[in-house]
Coordinates of C-alpha atoms in Angstrom, one line a residue:
Chain I
M2 CA -2.2 128.1 -145.9
D3 CA 1.1 128.3 -144.1
K4 CA 4.0 125.8 -144.7
I5 CA 4.4 123.0 -142.2
N6 CA 7.1 124.0 -139.7
L7 CA 9.2 121.0 -138.5
D8 CA 11.3 122.9 -135.9
R9 CA 9.2 121.7 -133.0
A10 CA 8.5 118.1 -134.2
D11 CA 8.2 115.4 -131.6
S12 CA 9.6 112.2 -133.1
N13 CA 7.8 110.0 -130.5
F14 CA 4.4 111.3 -131.4
K15 CA 4.0 108.8 -134.3
K16 CA 4.8 105.8 -131.9
E17 CA 2.5 107.2 -129.2
L18 CA -0.4 107.4 -131.8
A19 CA 0.3 103.9 -133.2
S20 CA -0.2 102.3 -129.8
Q21 CA -3.7 103.6 -129.3
P22 CA -7.1 102.7 -130.9
G23 CA -7.5 104.8 -134.1
G24 CA -3.8 105.5 -134.5
E25 CA -2.6 102.0 -135.5
T26 CA -3.0 102.5 -139.2
I27 CA -1.9 106.0 -140.1
S28 CA 1.6 105.1 -141.2
A29 CA 0.0 103.3 -144.2
C30 CA -1.2 106.7 -145.6
F31 CA 0.4 107.2 -149.1
T32 CA -1.0 110.7 -149.5
C33 CA -3.5 110.0 -152.3
R34 CA -5.9 112.6 -151.0
T35 CA -9.0 110.5 -151.4
C36 CA -9.9 111.6 -147.8
T37 CA -9.6 115.3 -148.5
A38 CA -11.5 114.9 -151.8
S39 CA -14.3 113.0 -150.0
C40 CA -14.6 115.3 -147.0
P41 CA -17.8 117.4 -146.7
I42 CA -16.1 119.8 -144.3
T43 CA -13.1 120.5 -146.6
A44 CA -15.7 121.2 -149.3
V45 CA -17.0 124.2 -147.4
N46 CA -13.9 125.2 -145.3
D47 CA -10.3 124.3 -146.2
K48 CA -9.1 124.9 -142.7
F49 CA -10.0 121.3 -142.2
N50 CA -8.0 118.9 -144.3
P51 CA -7.7 115.3 -143.2
L52 CA -4.6 114.5 -145.3
R53 CA -2.8 117.5 -143.9
I54 CA -3.7 116.4 -140.3
I55 CA -2.4 112.9 -140.9
R56 CA 0.9 114.3 -142.4
M57 CA 1.3 116.7 -139.5
A58 CA 0.8 113.9 -137.0
L59 CA 3.3 111.6 -138.8
Y60 CA 5.9 114.5 -138.9
G61 CA 5.5 114.7 -135.1
L62 CA 3.8 118.1 -134.8
K63 CA 2.1 117.1 -131.6
E64 CA 1.5 120.5 -130.0
E65 CA 0.4 122.1 -133.2
V66 CA -2.2 119.4 -133.9
L67 CA -3.5 119.0 -130.3
T68 CA -3.9 122.7 -129.7
S69 CA -5.5 123.3 -133.1
D70 CA -9.1 124.4 -133.7
F71 CA -9.3 122.5 -136.9
I72 CA -9.3 118.9 -135.5
W73 CA -12.7 119.7 -134.0
L74 CA -14.2 120.5 -137.4
C75 CA -14.3 116.7 -138.3
S76 CA -17.9 115.7 -138.4
G77 CA -17.1 112.0 -137.9
C78 CA -19.0 111.1 -141.1
Y79 CA -16.7 108.3 -142.1
A80 CA -16.7 109.3 -145.8
C81 CA -12.9 109.3 -145.8
Q82 CA -12.5 106.1 -143.8
E83 CA -14.8 104.2 -146.1
R84 CA -12.9 105.2 -149.2
C85 CA -9.3 105.1 -148.0
P86 CA -7.5 102.7 -150.3
Q87 CA -4.9 102.0 -147.6
G88 CA -7.3 101.1 -144.9
V89 CA -6.4 104.0 -142.6
S90 CA -9.1 104.4 -139.9
I91 CA -9.2 108.1 -140.5
T92 CA -12.4 108.9 -138.6
E93 CA -11.2 106.9 -135.6
F94 CA -7.9 108.7 -135.9
M95 CA -9.6 112.1 -135.7
T96 CA -11.5 110.8 -132.6
L97 CA -8.2 109.8 -131.0
L98 CA -6.7 113.2 -131.7
K99 CA -9.7 115.0 -130.1
N100 CA -9.5 112.7 -127.1
L101 CA -5.8 113.4 -126.7
A102 CA -6.4 117.1 -127.1
V103 CA -9.0 116.9 -124.2
K104 CA -6.4 115.2 -122.0
E105 CA -4.1 118.1 -122.6
G106 CA -6.9 120.5 -121.6
N107 CA -7.9 121.7 -125.1
M108 CA -11.5 121.5 -126.2
P109 CA -14.2 123.8 -127.6
T110 CA -16.7 125.2 -125.1
G111 CA -19.6 123.6 -126.9
I112 CA -18.0 120.1 -126.7
R113 CA -17.1 120.6 -123.0
A114 CA -20.7 121.7 -122.3
Q115 CA -22.0 118.5 -124.0
R116 CA -19.7 116.3 -122.0
D117 CA -20.6 117.9 -118.7
T118 CA -24.3 117.7 -119.4
I119 CA -24.2 114.1 -120.3
K120 CA -22.0 113.1 -117.4
G121 CA -24.1 115.0 -115.0
E122 CA -27.6 114.4 -116.3
G123 CA -27.3 111.1 -118.3
R124 CA -28.7 112.9 -121.4
I125 CA -27.6 115.6 -123.8
Y126 CA -31.1 117.1 -123.6
P127 CA -32.4 116.6 -120.1
I128 CA -36.1 116.2 -119.8
D129 CA -38.2 118.4 -117.6
D130 CA -41.8 118.4 -116.5
F131 CA -42.7 120.7 -119.4
D132 CA -41.3 118.2 -121.9
N133 CA -43.3 115.4 -120.3
K134 CA -46.5 117.6 -120.4
K135 CA -45.9 118.0 -124.2
R136 CA -45.4 114.3 -124.4
A137 CA -48.5 113.4 -122.4
K138 CA -50.5 115.7 -124.7
V139 CA -49.8 113.4 -127.6
A140 CA -50.1 110.2 -125.5
L141 CA -46.3 109.5 -125.4
P142 CA -45.0 107.9 -122.2
P143 CA -43.1 110.0 -119.7
I144 CA -39.3 110.1 -119.6
P145 CA -37.4 110.2 -116.3
T146 CA -36.4 113.8 -115.3
S147 CA -33.4 112.7 -113.4
C148 CA -30.7 110.1 -113.6
N149 CA -28.8 108.6 -110.7
V150 CA -26.8 106.0 -112.3
V151 CA -24.3 108.5 -113.9
E152 CA -22.9 109.2 -110.4
K153 CA -22.0 105.5 -110.1
L154 CA -20.7 105.2 -113.6
F155 CA -18.6 108.4 -113.4
P156 CA -17.6 108.9 -109.8
P157 CA -16.0 112.2 -109.1
V158 CA -12.2 112.0 -109.6
R159 CA -10.3 112.3 -106.3
N160 CA -7.2 114.5 -106.4
Chain M
M9 CA -41.6 90.6 -132.6
K10 CA -40.4 92.4 -129.5
Y11 CA -37.6 94.9 -129.1
A12 CA -36.2 97.2 -126.4
F13 CA -37.0 100.6 -127.8
F14 CA -34.0 103.0 -127.6
L15 CA -35.1 106.6 -128.0
G16 CA -31.8 108.3 -127.1
C17 CA -31.8 112.0 -126.2
T18 CA -32.8 114.0 -129.3
I19 CA -36.0 112.2 -130.0
P20 CA -37.9 112.6 -126.7
A21 CA -36.8 116.2 -126.4
R22 CA -37.0 117.5 -130.0
S23 CA -38.5 114.9 -132.4
R24 CA -41.9 113.8 -131.0
N25 CA -43.1 113.6 -134.6
Y26 CA -40.6 110.8 -135.3
E27 CA -41.4 108.9 -132.2
L28 CA -45.2 109.2 -132.7
S29 CA -45.1 108.1 -136.3
A30 CA -42.6 105.2 -135.6
R31 CA -44.9 103.9 -132.8
K32 CA -47.9 104.0 -135.1
V33 CA -46.1 102.2 -137.9
A34 CA -44.7 99.6 -135.5
D35 CA -48.2 99.0 -134.0
K36 CA -49.7 98.5 -137.4
L37 CA -47.0 96.0 -138.3
G38 CA -47.2 94.0 -135.0
I39 CA -43.8 95.2 -133.8
E40 CA -43.8 95.5 -130.0
L41 CA -41.6 98.3 -128.8
I42 CA -40.8 97.9 -125.1
D43 CA -40.0 101.2 -123.3
V44 CA -37.0 100.9 -121.0
E45 CA -37.3 103.8 -118.5
D46 CA -33.6 103.6 -117.3
F47 CA -32.0 103.9 -120.7
I48 CA -29.5 106.9 -120.8
C49 CA -27.6 108.7 -123.6
C50 CA -26.0 106.2 -126.0
G51 CA -22.6 108.0 -125.4
F52 CA -22.2 109.1 -129.0
P53 CA -22.0 112.9 -128.4
M54 CA -19.2 112.2 -125.9
K55 CA -17.1 110.1 -128.2
A56 CA -15.0 113.0 -129.3
S57 CA -14.2 114.2 -125.8
D58 CA -14.1 111.0 -123.8
Y59 CA -14.1 107.8 -125.8
K60 CA -14.0 105.5 -122.8
S61 CA -16.9 107.1 -120.9
A62 CA -18.9 107.0 -124.1
E63 CA -18.3 103.3 -124.3
V64 CA -19.3 102.8 -120.7
M65 CA -22.7 104.6 -121.4
G66 CA -23.3 102.4 -124.5
A67 CA -22.5 99.3 -122.5
Y68 CA -24.8 100.3 -119.6
N69 CA -27.7 100.5 -122.1
L70 CA -26.8 97.2 -123.6
C71 CA -26.9 95.7 -120.1
L72 CA -30.5 96.9 -119.6
A73 CA -31.6 95.2 -122.8
Q74 CA -29.7 92.1 -121.8
E75 CA -31.6 92.0 -118.5
K76 CA -34.8 91.9 -120.4
D77 CA -33.5 89.4 -122.9
L78 CA -34.3 91.8 -125.8
D79 CA -32.5 93.1 -128.9
I80 CA -32.5 96.8 -129.4
C81 CA -34.4 98.8 -132.0
V82 CA -33.3 102.5 -132.4
L83 CA -34.7 105.4 -134.4
C84 CA -31.5 107.6 -134.3
S85 CA -28.6 106.8 -136.6
S86 CA -26.0 108.0 -134.2
C87 CA -27.4 105.9 -131.4
A88 CA -27.4 102.9 -133.9
S89 CA -23.8 103.3 -134.7
Q90 CA -22.6 104.0 -131.1
L91 CA -24.5 101.1 -129.6
T92 CA -23.6 98.7 -132.4
E93 CA -19.9 99.7 -132.1
V94 CA -19.9 99.1 -128.4
A95 CA -21.7 95.8 -128.9
H96 CA -18.8 94.8 -131.2
S97 CA -16.0 95.9 -128.9
L98 CA -17.7 94.0 -126.0
S99 CA -18.4 90.9 -128.0
E100 CA -16.8 87.6 -126.9
D101 CA -13.5 88.3 -128.7
G102 CA -13.9 92.1 -128.5
P103 CA -11.0 94.2 -127.1
D104 CA -12.8 96.1 -124.3
R105 CA -15.1 93.7 -122.6
E106 CA -13.1 93.2 -119.4
Q107 CA -12.2 96.8 -118.8
I108 CA -15.7 98.1 -119.5
N109 CA -17.2 95.4 -117.2
D110 CA -15.0 96.7 -114.4
E111 CA -16.5 100.1 -114.8
L112 CA -20.0 98.7 -115.0
S113 CA -19.5 96.8 -111.8
R114 CA -19.9 100.1 -109.9
A115 CA -23.6 100.0 -111.1
G116 CA -23.9 96.3 -110.3
L117 CA -23.9 95.3 -113.9
K118 CA -22.0 93.0 -116.2
Y119 CA -22.4 92.7 -120.0
G120 CA -22.3 89.1 -121.3
G121 CA -22.6 89.9 -125.0
G122 CA -25.2 89.0 -127.6
V123 CA -27.5 92.0 -127.7
K124 CA -28.2 92.9 -131.3
V125 CA -28.8 96.6 -132.2
R126 CA -30.6 97.6 -135.3
H127 CA -32.2 100.8 -136.8
F128 CA -35.9 100.7 -137.2
A129 CA -35.7 100.9 -141.0
R130 CA -33.5 97.8 -140.9
V131 CA -35.9 96.0 -138.7
L132 CA -38.7 96.7 -141.2
L133 CA -36.7 95.3 -144.1
E134 CA -35.2 92.3 -142.3
D135 CA -37.8 91.2 -139.8
I136 CA -41.1 92.3 -141.5
G137 CA -40.3 92.3 -145.2
I138 CA -41.6 94.5 -148.0
E139 CA -44.5 92.3 -148.9
K140 CA -46.0 92.4 -145.4
I141 CA -45.5 96.1 -145.2
K142 CA -47.2 96.7 -148.5
E143 CA -50.3 94.8 -147.3
H144 CA -51.0 97.6 -144.8
F145 CA -51.0 100.5 -147.3
V146 CA -54.3 102.1 -148.1
K147 CA -53.1 105.3 -149.9
D148 CA -51.0 105.7 -153.0
L149 CA -48.4 108.4 -152.7
S150 CA -47.3 108.6 -156.3
D151 CA -47.8 112.3 -156.5
L152 CA -45.0 112.8 -153.9
K153 CA -41.4 113.5 -155.1
T154 CA -39.0 112.7 -152.3
A155 CA -35.3 113.0 -151.9
T156 CA -33.9 110.4 -149.4
H157 CA -31.0 111.3 -147.1
Y158 CA -29.2 108.4 -145.6
G159 CA -27.0 110.4 -143.3
C160 CA -23.8 108.8 -142.1
H161 CA -24.2 106.6 -139.1
Y162 CA -27.1 104.7 -140.4
L163 CA -24.6 103.0 -142.7
K164 CA -21.2 103.7 -141.4
P165 CA -18.7 102.6 -140.3
S166 CA -19.6 99.7 -142.6
E167 CA -17.5 97.2 -140.7
I168 CA -20.0 97.1 -137.8
Y169 CA -23.1 96.8 -139.9
D170 CA -22.9 93.2 -141.4
G171 CA -23.2 94.7 -145.0
F172 CA -27.0 95.3 -144.7
D173 CA -26.7 98.1 -147.3
D174 CA -24.0 99.4 -149.6
V175 CA -22.3 102.6 -148.3
E176 CA -21.5 104.0 -151.7
N177 CA -24.8 102.9 -153.4
P178 CA -27.4 102.6 -150.6
K179 CA -30.8 101.4 -151.4
S180 CA -32.6 100.5 -148.2
I181 CA -34.4 103.7 -147.5
E182 CA -35.5 104.3 -151.1
T183 CA -36.8 100.7 -151.2
L184 CA -39.1 101.5 -148.3
V185 CA -40.2 104.9 -149.7
A186 CA -40.8 103.5 -153.2
L187 CA -43.2 100.9 -151.7
T188 CA -45.7 103.7 -151.0
G189 CA -45.7 104.7 -154.7
A190 CA -43.8 107.9 -153.9
R191 CA -41.2 108.9 -156.4
V192 CA -37.6 108.9 -155.3
I193 CA -35.6 111.7 -156.8
D194 CA -31.8 111.3 -157.2
Y195 CA -29.5 114.2 -156.5
P196 CA -25.8 114.8 -156.6
G197 CA -24.8 115.1 -152.9
K198 CA -27.0 112.2 -151.7
K199 CA -24.2 110.7 -149.5
R200 CA -23.2 114.0 -147.9
C201 CA -23.2 114.4 -144.1
C202 CA -25.8 116.8 -142.6
G203 CA -23.0 118.7 -140.7
G204 CA -24.8 118.2 -137.3
P205 CA -21.8 117.0 -135.2
V206 CA -20.0 120.3 -136.0
L207 CA -22.9 122.4 -134.8
P208 CA -21.4 122.8 -131.2
V209 CA -18.0 123.7 -132.7
D210 CA -18.7 126.0 -135.6
E211 CA -22.2 126.8 -136.5
N212 CA -21.4 128.5 -139.8
V213 CA -19.5 125.4 -141.1
A214 CA -22.3 123.1 -139.9
L215 CA -25.0 125.1 -141.7
S216 CA -22.8 125.5 -144.8
V217 CA -22.6 121.7 -145.1
A218 CA -26.4 121.4 -144.6
K219 CA -27.0 124.1 -147.2
E220 CA -25.2 122.3 -150.0
K221 CA -27.6 119.4 -149.7
L222 CA -30.7 121.6 -149.5
D223 CA -29.5 123.3 -152.7
D224 CA -29.0 120.0 -154.5
I225 CA -32.4 118.7 -153.5
V226 CA -34.3 121.7 -154.5
D227 CA -32.4 121.9 -157.8
A228 CA -33.3 118.3 -158.5
G229 CA -37.0 119.1 -158.1
A230 CA -38.0 117.1 -155.0
D231 CA -41.1 118.2 -152.9
A232 CA -39.8 116.8 -149.7
M233 CA -36.8 115.2 -147.9
C234 CA -37.0 111.8 -146.3
L235 CA -34.9 111.2 -143.2
V236 CA -34.1 108.4 -140.7
C237 CA -32.2 110.4 -138.0
P238 CA -33.4 113.1 -135.6
F239 CA -30.2 115.0 -135.7
C240 CA -30.2 115.2 -139.5
S241 CA -33.7 116.7 -138.9
V242 CA -32.3 119.3 -136.5
M243 CA -30.1 120.4 -139.4
Y244 CA -32.6 120.3 -142.3
D245 CA -35.9 121.0 -140.6
D246 CA -35.2 123.0 -137.3
N247 CA -32.4 125.0 -138.9
Q248 CA -33.8 125.4 -142.4
K249 CA -35.0 129.0 -141.6
S250 CA -31.5 129.9 -140.2
I251 CA -29.8 128.5 -143.3
E252 CA -32.2 130.5 -145.5
S253 CA -31.5 133.8 -143.6
E254 CA -27.8 133.2 -143.3
F255 CA -27.2 132.4 -147.0
G256 CA -30.1 134.3 -148.6
A257 CA -31.7 131.1 -149.8
D258 CA -35.4 130.2 -150.1
Y259 CA -36.2 126.5 -149.8
N260 CA -39.5 125.9 -148.0
L261 CA -38.7 122.2 -148.3
P262 CA -40.8 119.9 -146.0
V263 CA -38.6 117.4 -144.1
L264 CA -40.4 114.1 -143.4
Y265 CA -39.3 111.1 -141.4
L266 CA -39.4 107.7 -143.2
T267 CA -42.0 106.7 -140.6
Q268 CA -44.2 109.6 -141.4
I269 CA -44.2 108.7 -145.1
L270 CA -45.0 105.0 -144.3
G271 CA -47.7 106.1 -141.9
L272 CA -49.2 108.4 -144.5
A273 CA -49.5 105.4 -146.9
M274 CA -51.0 103.4 -144.0
G275 CA -53.8 105.9 -143.6
F276 CA -52.9 107.5 -140.3
D277 CA -54.0 111.1 -139.9
R278 CA -51.9 114.2 -139.7
K279 CA -51.8 114.5 -135.9
E280 CA -51.3 110.7 -135.4
L281 CA -48.0 111.1 -137.4
G282 CA -47.0 114.3 -135.7
L283 CA -47.0 116.1 -139.1
N284 CA -48.3 119.2 -137.3
I285 CA -45.0 119.3 -135.3
N286 CA -42.7 119.4 -138.3
V287 CA -41.0 122.8 -138.4
V288 CA -41.3 123.4 -142.2
K289 CA -45.0 123.3 -142.8
T290 CA -46.3 120.1 -144.5
K291 CA -49.9 121.0 -144.8
K292 CA -49.9 122.3 -148.3
L293 CA -47.8 119.5 -149.7
L294 CA -49.8 116.7 -148.0
S295 CA -53.3 118.2 -148.2
R296 CA -54.2 115.9 -151.1
Y297 CA -53.7 112.9 -148.8
F298 CA -56.2 114.1 -146.2
D299 CA -59.9 114.7 -146.3

């Protein structure tokens, strides 16, 4: 793994994070690595390392973190957050980073597809007549095949 | 006992076996599950990309339960955590109530708080109780060796779950499984995540995480896995063949839902519990329980 390069650090990033849900507690991190030791993703792929991501954020490496692929490897399992002796909301913090990355236009195709399907159809797996046939066959009630309320909840953004 | 039955997205599309068996078990125990046609996605899969919209979706669903004056019972652990979390942030002293209600007003709704969200397994333990459940068992499953998988969002984040089970030493699922007489096999990675949420990002990483648990369970000598979440089942049941071919492994490990195990002990037949729908075949393992 490469060394952390501080040349392009943004000293405001820490404050920006601290003012948002999930970012309030990261300064309490005392680098004990309980998060990394507990992480099921790090165990199979060390590209993802929660401690390193927290350090990078605290050092102000905003662009490097928000354009990275690795923040998206967090499974959101809460193993780290439950065990953090400093009470850092690590999982919520990873969610914050992903949300900020999206605002900057960075997100994996699969995550974008999920978001668009849910906002358009109201479900991640839209139901069609064939699904309802299979359900009827085992006497399960039908599920609506369309959803109108999402248009009201998420009106198109006017530019 | 009456609840708004929240199925979420994965169950009606991919886990009819879970839904079927849960409805049967609920029926037997006198739990009335009310279908709410207008429920939409709980918002969980959108949390990573758009936290606020995910919260709006969760809150919309809570409003529908509120209109019917019912608490919510869910089968999916991710739905449980998302809806419970939103119920917390929208509680009387919660941080987001006003802002989210502004968004909901576009759909003519307002959340007033008070809807309780619980997983089906938790409803069984807290509202029915183990003695009453046991009264309905007609078959002894003591020949079955199961490995329970709690998954993540059934228990976590613990701060939203009123301490109903212990995150580091959970017991609720095995308590229910053990009632049937089935043996519960311990194994090293019991608390490990299934890897599911990483599937749309990096399939190899997601399958690698799932593989570790399958290895541990087979090494420990279990005959079957017991789950309470449909997405965990996507990883261990639907994707078991892919994991076998990707990593050159051979598991052939049936993956059962808790409700299928309870329904088996209650004497329901194979099709009533959707056991014929499970991807890894259950026929050989369970043949001794059917005529």
